[in-house]
Coordinates of N, CA and C in Angstrom, one line a residue:
X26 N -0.3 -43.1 -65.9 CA 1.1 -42.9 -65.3 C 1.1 -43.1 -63.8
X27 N 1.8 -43.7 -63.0 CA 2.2 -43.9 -61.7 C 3.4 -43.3 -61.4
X28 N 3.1 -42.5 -60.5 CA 4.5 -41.5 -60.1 C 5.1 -41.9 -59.2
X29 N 6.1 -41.9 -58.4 CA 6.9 -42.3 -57.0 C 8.0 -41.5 -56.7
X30 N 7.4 -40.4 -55.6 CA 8.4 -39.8 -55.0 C 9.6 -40.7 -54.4
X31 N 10.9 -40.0 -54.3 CA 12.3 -41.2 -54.0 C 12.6 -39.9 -53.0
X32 N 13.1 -40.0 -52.0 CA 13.5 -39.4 -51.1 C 14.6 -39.8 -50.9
X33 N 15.8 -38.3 -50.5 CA 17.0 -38.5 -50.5 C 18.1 -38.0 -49.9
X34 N 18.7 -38.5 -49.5 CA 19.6 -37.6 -48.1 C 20.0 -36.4 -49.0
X35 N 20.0 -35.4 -49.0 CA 19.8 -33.7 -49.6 C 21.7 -33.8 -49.8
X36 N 22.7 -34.3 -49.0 CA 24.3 -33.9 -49.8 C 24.7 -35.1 -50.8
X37 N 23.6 -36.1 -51.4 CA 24.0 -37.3 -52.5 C 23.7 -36.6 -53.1
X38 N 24.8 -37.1 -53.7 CA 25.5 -36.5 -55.5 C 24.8 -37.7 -55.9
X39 N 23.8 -38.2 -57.0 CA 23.6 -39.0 -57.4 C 22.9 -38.0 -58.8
X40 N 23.3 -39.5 -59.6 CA 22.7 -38.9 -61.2 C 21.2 -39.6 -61.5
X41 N 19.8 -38.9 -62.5 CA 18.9 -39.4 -63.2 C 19.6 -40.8 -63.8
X42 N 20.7 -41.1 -64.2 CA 21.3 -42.3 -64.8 C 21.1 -43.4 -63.6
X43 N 21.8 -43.1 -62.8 CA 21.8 -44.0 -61.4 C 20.3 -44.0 -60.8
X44 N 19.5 -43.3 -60.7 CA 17.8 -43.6 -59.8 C 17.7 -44.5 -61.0
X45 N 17.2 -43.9 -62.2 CA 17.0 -45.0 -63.3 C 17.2 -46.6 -63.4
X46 N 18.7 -46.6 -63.1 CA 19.1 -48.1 -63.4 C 19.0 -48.6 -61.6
X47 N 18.4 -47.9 -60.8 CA 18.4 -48.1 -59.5 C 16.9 -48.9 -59.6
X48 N 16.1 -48.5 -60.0 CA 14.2 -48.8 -60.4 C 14.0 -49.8 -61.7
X49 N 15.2 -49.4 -62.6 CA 14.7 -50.2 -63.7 C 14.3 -51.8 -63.4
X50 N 14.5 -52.5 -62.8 CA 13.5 -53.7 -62.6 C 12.6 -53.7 -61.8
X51 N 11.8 -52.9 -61.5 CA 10.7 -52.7 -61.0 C 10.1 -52.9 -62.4
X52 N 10.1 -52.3 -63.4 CA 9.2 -52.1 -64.4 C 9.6 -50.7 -65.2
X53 N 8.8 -50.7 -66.3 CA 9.1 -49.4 -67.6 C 9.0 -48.3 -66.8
X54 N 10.2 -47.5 -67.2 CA 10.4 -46.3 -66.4 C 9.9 -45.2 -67.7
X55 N 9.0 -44.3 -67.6 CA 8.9 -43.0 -68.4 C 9.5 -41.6 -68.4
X56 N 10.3 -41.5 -67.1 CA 11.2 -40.8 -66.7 C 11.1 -40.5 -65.3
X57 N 12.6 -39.8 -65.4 CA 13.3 -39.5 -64.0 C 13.6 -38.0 -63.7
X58 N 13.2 -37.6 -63.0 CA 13.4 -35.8 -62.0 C 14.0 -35.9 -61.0
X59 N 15.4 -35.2 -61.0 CA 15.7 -34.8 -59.5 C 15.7 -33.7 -59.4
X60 N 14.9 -32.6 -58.0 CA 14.5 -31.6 -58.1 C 15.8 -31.1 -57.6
X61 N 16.3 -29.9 -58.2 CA 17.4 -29.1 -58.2 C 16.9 -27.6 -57.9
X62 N 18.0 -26.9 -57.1 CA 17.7 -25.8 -56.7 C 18.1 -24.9 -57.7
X63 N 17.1 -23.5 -58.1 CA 17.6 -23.1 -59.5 C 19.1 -22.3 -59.7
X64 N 19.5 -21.6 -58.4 CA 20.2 -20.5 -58.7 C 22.0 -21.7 -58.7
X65 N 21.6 -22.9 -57.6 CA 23.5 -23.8 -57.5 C 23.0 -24.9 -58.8
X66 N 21.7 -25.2 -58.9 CA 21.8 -26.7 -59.8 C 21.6 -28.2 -58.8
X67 N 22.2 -27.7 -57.4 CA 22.2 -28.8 -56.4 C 21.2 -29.4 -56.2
X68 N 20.8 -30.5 -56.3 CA 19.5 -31.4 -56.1 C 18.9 -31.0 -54.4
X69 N 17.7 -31.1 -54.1 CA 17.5 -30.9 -52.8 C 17.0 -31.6 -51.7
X70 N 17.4 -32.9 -52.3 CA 17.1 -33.8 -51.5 C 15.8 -35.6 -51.9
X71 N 15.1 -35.0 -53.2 CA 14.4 -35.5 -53.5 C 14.5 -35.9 -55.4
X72 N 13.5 -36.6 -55.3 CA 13.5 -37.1 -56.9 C 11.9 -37.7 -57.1
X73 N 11.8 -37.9 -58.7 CA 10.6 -38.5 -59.1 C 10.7 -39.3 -59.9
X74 N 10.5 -40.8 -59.6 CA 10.8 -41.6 -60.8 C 9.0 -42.1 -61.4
X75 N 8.8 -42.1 -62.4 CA 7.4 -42.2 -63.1 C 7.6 -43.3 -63.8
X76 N 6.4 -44.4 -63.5 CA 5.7 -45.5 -64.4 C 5.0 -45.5 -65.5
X77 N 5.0 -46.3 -66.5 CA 4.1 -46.4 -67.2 C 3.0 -47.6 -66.4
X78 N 3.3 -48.0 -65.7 CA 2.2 -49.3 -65.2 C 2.0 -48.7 -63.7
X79 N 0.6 -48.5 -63.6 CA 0.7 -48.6 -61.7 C 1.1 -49.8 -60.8
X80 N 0.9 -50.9 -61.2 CA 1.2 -52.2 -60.3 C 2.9 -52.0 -60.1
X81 N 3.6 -51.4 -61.3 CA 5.0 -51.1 -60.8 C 5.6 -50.5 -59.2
X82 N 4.9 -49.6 -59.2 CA 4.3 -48.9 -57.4 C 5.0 -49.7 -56.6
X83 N 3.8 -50.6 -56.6 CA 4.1 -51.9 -55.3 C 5.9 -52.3 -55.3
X84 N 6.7 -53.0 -56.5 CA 7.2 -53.3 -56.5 C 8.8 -52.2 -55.9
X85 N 8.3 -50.8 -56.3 CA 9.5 -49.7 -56.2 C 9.4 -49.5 -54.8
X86 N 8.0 -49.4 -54.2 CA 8.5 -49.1 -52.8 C 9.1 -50.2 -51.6
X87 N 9.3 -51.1 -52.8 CA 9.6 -52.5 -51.7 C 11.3 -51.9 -51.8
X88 N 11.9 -50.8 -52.6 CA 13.4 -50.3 -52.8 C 13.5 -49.5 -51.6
X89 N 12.7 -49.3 -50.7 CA 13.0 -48.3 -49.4 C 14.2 -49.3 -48.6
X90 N 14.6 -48.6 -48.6 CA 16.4 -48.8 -47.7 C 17.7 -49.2 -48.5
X91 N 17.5 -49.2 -49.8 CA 18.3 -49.7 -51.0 C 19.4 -48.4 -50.7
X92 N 20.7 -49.1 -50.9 CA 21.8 -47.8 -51.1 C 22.0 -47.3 -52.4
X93 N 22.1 -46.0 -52.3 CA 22.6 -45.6 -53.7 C 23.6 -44.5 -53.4
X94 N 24.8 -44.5 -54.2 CA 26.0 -43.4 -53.7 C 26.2 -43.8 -52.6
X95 N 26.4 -45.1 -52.0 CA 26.5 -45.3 -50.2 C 25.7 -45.0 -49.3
X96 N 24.2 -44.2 -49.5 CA 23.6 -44.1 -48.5 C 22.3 -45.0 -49.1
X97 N 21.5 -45.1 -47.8 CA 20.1 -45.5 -48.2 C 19.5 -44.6 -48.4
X98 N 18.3 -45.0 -49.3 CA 17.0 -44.1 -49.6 C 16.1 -43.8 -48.7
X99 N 15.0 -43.3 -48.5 CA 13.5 -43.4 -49.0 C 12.8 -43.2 -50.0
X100 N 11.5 -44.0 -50.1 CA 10.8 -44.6 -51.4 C 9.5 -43.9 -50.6
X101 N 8.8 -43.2 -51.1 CA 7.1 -42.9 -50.9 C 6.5 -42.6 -52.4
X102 N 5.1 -42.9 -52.2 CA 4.5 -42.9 -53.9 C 3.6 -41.8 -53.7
X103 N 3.7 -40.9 -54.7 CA 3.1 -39.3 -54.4 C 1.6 -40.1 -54.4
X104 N 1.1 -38.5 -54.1 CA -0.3 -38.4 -53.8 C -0.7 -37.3 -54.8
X105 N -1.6 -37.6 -55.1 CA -2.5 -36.6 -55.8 C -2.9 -35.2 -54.9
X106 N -2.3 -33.7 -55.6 CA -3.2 -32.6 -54.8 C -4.3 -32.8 -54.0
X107 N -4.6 -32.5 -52.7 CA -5.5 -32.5 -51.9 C -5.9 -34.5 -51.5
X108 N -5.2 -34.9 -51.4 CA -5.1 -36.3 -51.2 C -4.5 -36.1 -50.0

């Protein structure tokens, strides 16, 4: 699996539906996380969209400055603990 942190202005309202169909031609998506804060539900700024293929990678972070909800992104591809 190939993971890719999405980075995200913290007040976009944006849905798992929307990062999804935002990445889907990059390649097979195995799912989508946007990290939410527990006690409002409010996302906090970030997300995780995950590959089945690593060469996908290459192609998602070429989506850094893509708009989504009217703002642009950031795209960074996680790192492994202690990396």
């Amino acid at each position: 699996l190939a993971r890719l942190r999405r980075l995200v202005q913290r007040d976009l309202d944006v849905s798992e539906e929307a990062l999804w169909k935002c990445f889907e031609d990059c390649g097979e998506i195995t799912s989508v996380r946007i990290v939410r804060d527990r006690k409002t539900g409010i996302g906090k700024g970030f997300a995780y969209v995950a590959f089945k293929d690593r060469a996908t990678v290459k192609l998602a972070l070429q989506m850094e400055g893509t708009e989504v909800a009217g703002r642009q992104i950031r795209v960074q591809k996680c790192s492994k603990p202690g990396e």
